[in-house]
Amino acid sequence: RAGLFGSGEASLGDYASYIGARAGGGLSAEFALPLFGGKSGVSVEAQGCRLFASSDEVSGGWSGAAFAGVWYYLPLGKSAFAFQPELSAGVVVRGIQTQDGMQDMPSGAYVDFAVQLAPSFRFSPASLKGFEFELSPVYTIIPVQGNAEHFVGGRIGVRYTVQGKSVKVKGESEGGN
């Protein structure tokens, strides 16, 4: 499945005194694995966000991230709804503009490791074959210098299932002759 999403997250803890929130969007792809009957897989994601300042000392900033993760797909009965928790890890690159003389966080670009949890809810309407809509809470933690930045928010997106077709060669038996 390939898709687009929009996201918004609020900062928690000490970091919230500098950056109050971030909002943006991204692209994602999910690949099913043969484990558990194809109901599990791996994901890759690229996202970009604007950082919103919560202090007069910070002008704002931007961030870009790349994540890779694992997921498990749980259909909710025979309905068009499903639950798909996903755990990802990756790299976040942030550019922050601060006022001169700010010692805690000088202006510049920062590269950090991040972990993200997204327990998403999916809806696949029968009338839109191949499309899937996602609504998910999101929790992100970025460990930095003996502390951690925490973000909590949400993601909304749409995905399209791209599947290859199996082709049986005429005249071959199942034994490969």
Coordinates of N, CA and C in Angstrom, one line a residue:
R1 N 0.9 -1.2 0.0 CA 0.0 0.0 0.0 C 0.9 1.2 0.0
A2 N 0.5 2.2 -0.8 CA 1.2 3.5 -0.8 C 0.3 4.6 -0.4
G3 N 0.7 5.6 0.3 CA -0.2 6.6 0.7 C 0.4 7.9 1.0
L4 N -0.6 8.9 1.3 CA -0.3 10.2 1.8 C -0.9 10.4 3.1
F5 N -0.3 11.3 3.9 CA -1.0 11.6 5.2 C -0.6 13.0 5.7
G6 N -1.5 13.5 6.5 CA -1.2 14.8 7.2 C -1.2 14.5 8.7
S7 N -0.4 15.3 9.4 CA -0.2 15.0 10.9 C 0.0 16.3 11.7
G8 N -0.4 16.2 12.9 CA -0.2 17.3 13.8 C 0.1 16.7 15.2
E9 N 1.1 17.3 15.9 CA 1.5 16.8 17.2 C 1.8 18.0 18.1
A10 N 1.5 17.8 19.4 CA 1.8 18.8 20.4 C 3.0 18.3 21.2
S11 N 3.9 19.3 21.7 CA 5.0 18.9 22.5 C 4.6 18.7 23.9
L12 N 5.3 17.8 24.6 CA 5.1 17.6 26.0 C 6.4 17.8 26.8
G13 N 6.4 18.1 28.0 CA 7.7 18.2 28.8 C 8.4 19.4 28.6
D14 N 9.7 19.4 28.9 CA 10.6 20.6 28.8 C 10.7 21.2 27.4
Y15 N 10.7 20.4 26.4 CA 10.8 20.9 25.0 C 9.6 21.8 24.6
A16 N 8.4 21.6 25.3 CA 7.2 22.4 25.0 C 7.5 23.8 25.3
S17 N 8.4 24.2 26.2 CA 8.7 25.6 26.5 C 9.4 26.3 25.3
Y18 N 9.9 25.5 24.3 CA 10.5 26.1 23.1 C 9.6 25.9 21.9
I19 N 9.3 24.7 21.6 CA 8.4 24.3 20.4 C 7.1 23.8 20.9
G20 N 6.0 24.4 20.6 CA 4.7 24.0 21.2 C 4.1 22.9 20.4
A21 N 4.3 22.9 19.0 CA 3.6 21.9 18.2 C 4.4 21.8 16.9
R22 N 4.0 20.8 16.1 CA 4.5 20.6 14.8 C 3.3 20.1 13.9
A23 N 3.3 20.5 12.6 CA 2.3 20.0 11.7 C 2.9 19.9 10.3
G24 N 2.4 18.8 9.6 CA 3.0 18.6 8.3 C 2.3 17.4 7.6
G25 N 3.1 16.7 6.8 CA 2.6 15.6 6.1 C 3.7 14.7 5.5
G26 N 3.3 13.7 4.8 CA 4.3 12.8 4.3 C 3.8 11.8 3.3
L27 N 4.7 10.9 2.9 CA 4.4 9.8 2.1 C 4.8 8.5 2.8
S28 N 4.0 7.4 2.5 CA 4.4 6.2 3.2 C 4.1 5.0 2.2
A29 N 4.8 3.9 2.6 CA 4.6 2.6 1.8 C 4.6 1.5 2.8
E30 N 3.7 0.5 2.6 CA 3.7 -0.7 3.5 C 3.8 -1.9 2.6
F31 N 4.6 -2.9 3.1 CA 4.8 -4.1 2.4 C 4.5 -5.3 3.3
A32 N 3.5 -6.1 2.8 CA 3.1 -7.3 3.6 C 4.2 -8.3 3.5
L33 N 4.4 -9.0 4.6 CA 5.3 -10.2 4.7 C 4.5 -11.5 4.8
P34 N 5.0 -12.6 4.4 CA 4.3 -13.8 4.4 C 4.0 -14.3 5.9
L35 N 4.6 -13.7 6.9 CA 4.3 -14.1 8.3 C 2.9 -13.9 8.6
F36 N 2.3 -14.7 9.5 CA 0.9 -14.5 10.0 C -0.1 -14.4 8.9
G37 N 0.1 -15.1 7.8 CA -0.9 -15.0 6.7 C -0.9 -13.7 5.9
G38 N 0.2 -13.0 5.9 CA 0.3 -11.7 5.2 C -0.4 -10.5 6.0
K39 N -0.7 -10.8 7.2 CA -1.3 -9.7 8.0 C -0.3 -8.9 8.8
S40 N 1.0 -9.1 8.5 CA 2.1 -8.3 9.2 C 3.0 -7.8 8.0
G41 N 3.8 -6.8 8.4 CA 4.7 -6.3 7.4 C 5.6 -5.2 7.9
V42 N 6.3 -4.6 6.9 CA 7.2 -3.5 7.2 C 6.7 -2.2 6.5
S43 N 7.1 -1.1 7.0 CA 6.7 0.2 6.5 C 7.9 1.1 6.4
V44 N 7.8 2.0 5.4 CA 8.8 3.1 5.3 C 8.0 4.4 5.1
E45 N 8.5 5.5 5.7 CA 7.8 6.7 5.7 C 8.7 7.9 5.6
A46 N 8.4 8.9 4.9 CA 9.1 10.2 4.8 C 8.1 11.3 5.2
Q47 N 8.5 12.2 6.1 CA 7.6 13.3 6.5 C 8.4 14.6 6.6
G48 N 7.6 15.7 6.5 CA 8.1 17.0 6.7 C 7.1 17.8 7.5
C49 N 7.6 18.6 8.4 CA 6.8 19.4 9.3 C 7.3 20.8 9.6
R50 N 6.4 21.7 9.9 CA 6.7 23.0 10.4 C 6.7 23.0 11.9
L51 N 7.6 23.6 12.5 CA 7.7 23.7 14.0 C 7.1 25.0 14.4
F52 N 6.2 25.0 15.4 CA 5.6 26.2 15.9 C 6.2 26.6 17.3
A53 N 6.7 27.8 17.4 CA 7.3 28.2 18.6 C 6.3 28.5 19.7
S54 N 6.7 28.2 21.0 CA 5.9 28.5 22.1 C 6.6 29.5 23.1
S55 N 7.7 30.1 22.6 CA 8.5 31.0 23.4 C 8.9 32.2 22.5
D56 N 9.1 33.4 23.1 CA 9.6 34.5 22.3 C 11.1 34.3 21.9
E57 N 11.8 33.4 22.6 CA 13.2 33.1 22.3 C 13.3 32.3 21.0
V58 N 12.3 31.6 20.6 CA 12.3 30.7 19.4 C 11.4 31.3 18.3
S59 N 12.0 31.4 17.1 CA 11.2 31.9 16.0 C 10.4 30.8 15.3
G60 N 10.8 29.6 15.4 CA 10.1 28.5 14.7 C 11.1 27.6 14.1
G61 N 10.7 26.8 13.1 CA 11.6 25.9 12.5 C 10.9 24.9 11.6
W62 N 11.7 23.9 11.2 CA 11.2 22.9 10.3 C 11.8 21.5 10.7
S63 N 11.2 20.4 10.3 CA 11.8 19.1 10.5 C 11.5 18.2 9.3
G64 N 12.3 17.3 9.1 CA 12.1 16.2 8.1 C 12.5 14.9 8.8
A65 N 11.8 13.8 8.5 CA 12.1 12.6 9.1 C 12.0 11.4 8.1
A66 N 12.7 10.3 8.4 CA 12.6 9.1 7.7 C 12.4 8.0 8.7
F67 N 11.4 7.2 8.6 CA 11.1 6.1 9.5 C 11.0 4.7 8.8
A68 N 11.4 3.7 9.5 CA 11.1 2.3 9.0 C 10.5 1.6 10.2
G69 N 9.5 0.7 10.0 CA 8.9 0.1 11.1 C 8.2 -1.3 10.7
V70 N 7.5 -1.8 11.7 CA 6.8 -3.0 11.6 C 5.3 -2.8 12.0
W71 N 4.4 -3.6 11.4 CA 3.0 -3.4 11.7 C 2.3 -4.8 11.7
Y72 N 1.1 -4.8 12.3 CA 0.3 -6.0 12.3 C -1.2 -5.6 12.0
Y73 N -1.8 -6.2 11.0 CA -3.2 -5.8 10.6 C -4.2 -6.7 11.2
L74 N -5.2 -6.1 12.0 CA -6.2 -6.9 12.6 C -7.6 -6.5 12.1
P75 N -8.2 -7.2 11.2 CA -9.6 -6.9 10.8 C -10.5 -6.9 12.0
L76 N -11.5 -6.0 12.0 CA -12.5 -5.9 13.0 C -13.7 -6.6 12.5
G77 N -13.8 -7.9 12.7 CA -14.9 -8.8 12.3 C -14.9 -8.8 10.8
K78 N -16.1 -8.8 10.2 CA -16.3 -8.9 8.7 C -16.6 -7.5 8.2
S79 N -16.3 -6.5 8.9 CA -16.6 -5.1 8.5 C -15.5 -4.6 7.6
A80 N -15.6 -3.3 7.2 CA -14.6 -2.6 6.4 C -13.6 -2.0 7.3
F81 N -13.7 -2.2 8.6 CA -12.8 -1.5 9.6 C -11.7 -2.5 10.0
A82 N -10.5 -1.9 10.4 CA -9.4 -2.7 10.9 C -8.6 -1.9 11.8
F83 N -7.8 -2.5 12.7 CA -6.9 -1.9 13.6 C -5.5 -2.3 13.2
Q84 N -4.6 -1.4 13.0 CA -3.2 -1.7 12.6 C -2.2 -0.9 13.4
P85 N -1.7 -1.5 14.5 CA -0.7 -0.9 15.3 C 0.7 -0.9 14.5
E86 N 1.5 0.1 14.7 CA 2.7 0.2 14.0 C 3.8 0.8 14.9
L87 N 5.0 0.3 14.9 CA 6.1 0.8 15.7 C 7.2 1.0 14.7
S88 N 7.7 2.3 14.7 CA 8.7 2.7 13.8 C 9.9 3.4 14.5
A89 N 11.1 3.4 13.9 CA 12.2 4.1 14.3 C 12.9 4.8 13.1
G90 N 13.6 5.9 13.4 CA 14.2 6.6 12.3 C 15.0 7.8 12.7
V91 N 15.3 8.6 11.7 CA 16.1 9.8 11.9 C 15.3 11.0 11.7
V92 N 15.4 12.0 12.5 CA 14.8 13.3 12.4 C 15.8 14.4 12.2
V93 N 15.7 15.2 11.2 CA 16.6 16.4 11.0 C 15.7 17.6 11.2
R94 N 16.2 18.5 12.2 CA 15.4 19.7 12.5 C 16.2 20.9 12.3
G95 N 15.6 22.0 11.8 CA 16.3 23.3 11.8 C 15.5 24.2 12.7
I96 N 16.1 24.8 13.6 CA 15.5 25.7 14.6 C 16.1 27.1 14.6
Q97 N 15.2 28.1 14.5 CA 15.7 29.5 14.6 C 15.4 30.0 15.9
T98 N 16.4 30.5 16.6 CA 16.3 31.0 18.0 C 16.9 32.4 18.0
Q99 N 16.5 33.2 19.1 CA 17.1 34.5 19.2 C 18.6 34.4 19.6
D100 N 19.3 35.5 19.3 CA 20.8 35.5 19.7 C 20.9 35.3 21.2
G101 N 21.9 34.6 21.6 CA 22.2 34.5 23.0 C 21.5 33.4 23.7
M102 N 20.7 32.6 23.0 CA 20.0 31.5 23.7 C 20.9 30.3 23.8
Q103 N 21.3 30.0 25.1 CA 22.3 29.0 25.3 C 21.7 27.5 25.2
D104 N 20.5 27.3 25.7 CA 19.9 26.0 25.7 C 19.7 25.4 24.4
M105 N 19.4 26.2 23.4 CA 19.1 25.6 22.1 C 19.5 26.7 21.0
P106 N 20.8 26.8 20.6 CA 21.2 27.7 19.6 C 20.6 27.4 18.3
S107 N 20.5 28.4 17.4 CA 20.0 28.2 16.0 C 20.8 27.2 15.3
G108 N 20.2 26.4 14.5 CA 21.0 25.4 13.7 C 20.2 24.2 13.4
A109 N 20.9 23.2 12.8 CA 20.2 22.0 12.4 C 20.7 20.9 13.4
Y110 N 19.7 20.0 13.7 CA 19.9 19.0 14.7 C 19.5 17.7 14.0
V111 N 20.3 16.6 14.2 CA 20.0 15.3 13.7 C 19.8 14.4 14.9
D112 N 18.7 13.7 15.1 CA 18.4 12.9 16.2 C 17.7 11.6 15.8
F113 N 17.8 10.6 16.7 CA 17.1 9.3 16.5 C 15.7 9.5 17.1
A114 N 14.7 8.8 16.5 CA 13.3 8.9 17.1 C 12.6 7.6 17.0
V115 N 11.6 7.4 17.9 CA 10.8 6.2 17.9 C 9.3 6.7 17.8
Q116 N 8.5 6.0 17.0 CA 7.1 6.5 16.9 C 6.2 5.3 17.0
L117 N 5.1 5.5 17.7 CA 4.0 4.5 17.8 C 2.7 5.1 17.3
A118 N 2.1 4.3 16.3 CA 0.9 4.8 15.7 C -0.1 3.6 15.6
P119 N -1.0 3.5 16.6 CA -2.0 2.5 16.6 C -3.2 2.9 15.7
S120 N -3.1 2.7 14.5 CA -4.1 3.3 13.5 C -5.4 2.5 13.3
F121 N -6.4 3.2 13.0 CA -7.7 2.6 12.7 C -7.9 2.8 11.2
R122 N -8.3 1.8 10.5 CA -8.4 1.8 9.0 C -9.8 1.5 8.6
F123 N -10.2 2.1 7.4 CA -11.5 1.9 6.8 C -11.3 1.7 5.4
S124 N -11.8 0.6 4.8 CA -11.7 0.3 3.4 C -13.1 0.1 2.8
P125 N -13.7 1.2 2.3 CA -15.0 1.1 1.7 C -15.1 0.2 0.5
A126 N -16.1 -0.6 0.4 CA -16.2 -1.5 -0.8 C -16.5 -0.7 -2.1
S127 N -17.1 0.5 -1.9 CA -17.3 1.3 -3.1 C -16.1 1.9 -3.7
L128 N -15.0 2.0 -2.9 CA -13.7 2.5 -3.4 C -12.6 1.5 -3.4
K129 N -12.8 0.5 -4.2 CA -11.9 -0.7 -4.2 C -10.4 -0.3 -4.3
G130 N -9.6 -0.8 -3.4 CA -8.2 -0.5 -3.3 C -7.8 0.6 -2.4
F131 N -8.8 1.5 -2.0 CA -8.5 2.6 -1.1 C -8.7 2.3 0.3
E132 N -7.9 2.9 1.2 CA -8.0 2.7 2.6 C -7.8 4.0 3.3
F133 N -8.6 4.4 4.2 CA -8.5 5.6 4.9 C -8.0 5.3 6.4
E134 N -7.2 6.2 6.9 CA -6.5 6.0 8.2 C -6.8 7.1 9.1
L135 N -7.0 6.8 10.4 CA -7.1 7.8 11.4 C -6.3 7.2 12.6
S136 N -5.3 7.9 13.1 CA -4.4 7.3 14.1 C -3.9 8.3 15.1
P137 N -4.0 7.9 16.4 CA -3.2 8.7 17.4 C -1.7 8.4 17.1
V138 N -0.8 9.4 17.4 CA 0.6 9.2 17.2 C 1.4 9.6 18.5
Y139 N 2.3 8.8 18.9 CA 3.2 9.2 20.0 C 4.7 9.1 19.5
T140 N 5.5 10.2 19.6 CA 6.8 10.2 19.1 C 7.7 10.6 20.3
I141 N 8.8 9.9 20.4 CA 9.8 10.2 21.5 C 11.2 10.4 20.8
I142 N 11.9 11.5 21.1 CA 13.2 11.7 20.5 C 14.2 11.9 21.7
P143 N 15.0 10.9 22.0 CA 15.9 11.0 23.1 C 17.1 11.9 22.8
V144 N 17.3 12.9 23.6 CA 18.4 13.8 23.3 C 19.1 14.2 24.6
Q145 N 20.4 14.1 24.6 CA 21.3 14.5 25.7 C 20.8 14.3 27.1
G146 N 20.5 13.0 27.5 CA 20.0 12.7 28.8 C 18.6 13.1 29.1
N147 N 17.9 13.6 28.1 CA 16.5 14.0 28.2 C 15.7 13.4 27.1
A148 N 14.5 13.7 27.0 CA 13.7 13.2 25.8 C 12.6 14.2 25.5
E149 N 12.4 14.4 24.2 CA 11.3 15.2 23.6 C 10.2 14.3 23.3
H150 N 9.0 14.6 23.8 CA 7.8 13.8 23.6 C 6.8 14.6 22.8
F151 N 6.1 14.0 21.8 CA 5.1 14.6 21.0 C 3.9 13.6 21.0
V152 N 2.7 14.2 21.1 CA 1.5 13.4 21.0 C 0.5 14.1 20.1
G153 N -0.1 13.3 19.2 CA -1.0 14.0 18.2 C -1.8 13.0 17.4
G154 N -2.0 13.3 16.2 CA -2.8 12.5 15.3 C -2.3 12.5 13.9
R155 N -2.8 11.5 13.1 CA -2.5 11.4 11.7 C -3.7 11.0 11.0
I156 N -3.9 11.6 9.8 CA -5.1 11.2 8.9 C -4.5 11.0 7.5
G157 N -4.9 9.9 6.9 CA -4.3 9.6 5.6 C -5.2 8.7 4.7
V158 N -4.7 8.6 3.5 CA -5.3 7.7 2.5 C -4.2 6.8 1.9
R159 N -4.6 5.6 1.7 CA -3.6 4.6 1.1 C -4.3 3.9 -0.1
Y160 N -3.5 3.5 -1.0 CA -4.0 2.7 -2.2 C -3.2 1.4 -2.2
T161 N -4.0 0.3 -2.4 CA -3.3 -1.0 -2.4 C -2.9 -1.3 -3.9
V162 N -1.6 -1.5 -4.0 CA -1.0 -1.9 -5.3 C -0.6 -3.3 -5.2
Q163 N -1.2 -4.2 -6.0 CA -0.9 -5.6 -5.9 C -0.5 -6.1 -7.3
G164 N 0.5 -7.0 -7.2 CA 0.9 -7.7 -8.4 C 0.0 -8.9 -8.6
K165 N -0.2 -9.3 -9.9 CA -1.0 -10.5 -10.1 C -0.1 -11.7 -10.4
S166 N -0.6 -12.8 -9.8 CA 0.1 -14.1 -10.1 C -0.2 -14.6 -11.5
V167 N 0.8 -15.0 -12.2 CA 0.5 -15.5 -13.5 C 0.9 -17.0 -13.6
K168 N 0.0 -17.8 -14.0 CA 0.2 -19.3 -14.2 C 0.6 -19.5 -15.7
V169 N 1.7 -20.1 -15.9 CA 2.2 -20.4 -17.2 C 1.4 -21.6 -17.7
K170 N 0.8 -21.5 -18.9 CA 0.0 -22.6 -19.5 C 0.9 -23.7 -19.8
G171 N 0.5 -24.9 -19.4 CA 1.2 -26.1 -19.8 C 2.1 -26.6 -18.7
E172 N 2.4 -25.7 -17.7 CA 3.3 -26.2 -16.6 C 2.4 -26.8 -15.5
S173 N 3.0 -27.8 -14.9 CA 2.3 -28.4 -13.7 C 2.8 -27.7 -12.5
E174 N 2.1 -28.0 -11.4 CA 2.5 -27.4 -10.1 C 3.8 -27.8 -9.6
G175 N 4.4 -28.9 -10.2 CA 5.7 -29.4 -9.8 C 6.8 -28.6 -10.5
G176 N 6.5 -27.7 -11.4 CA 7.5 -26.9 -12.1 C 8.0 -27.5 -13.4
N177 N 7.4 -28.6 -13.9 CA 7.8 -29.2 -15.2 C 7.4 -28.5 -16.4

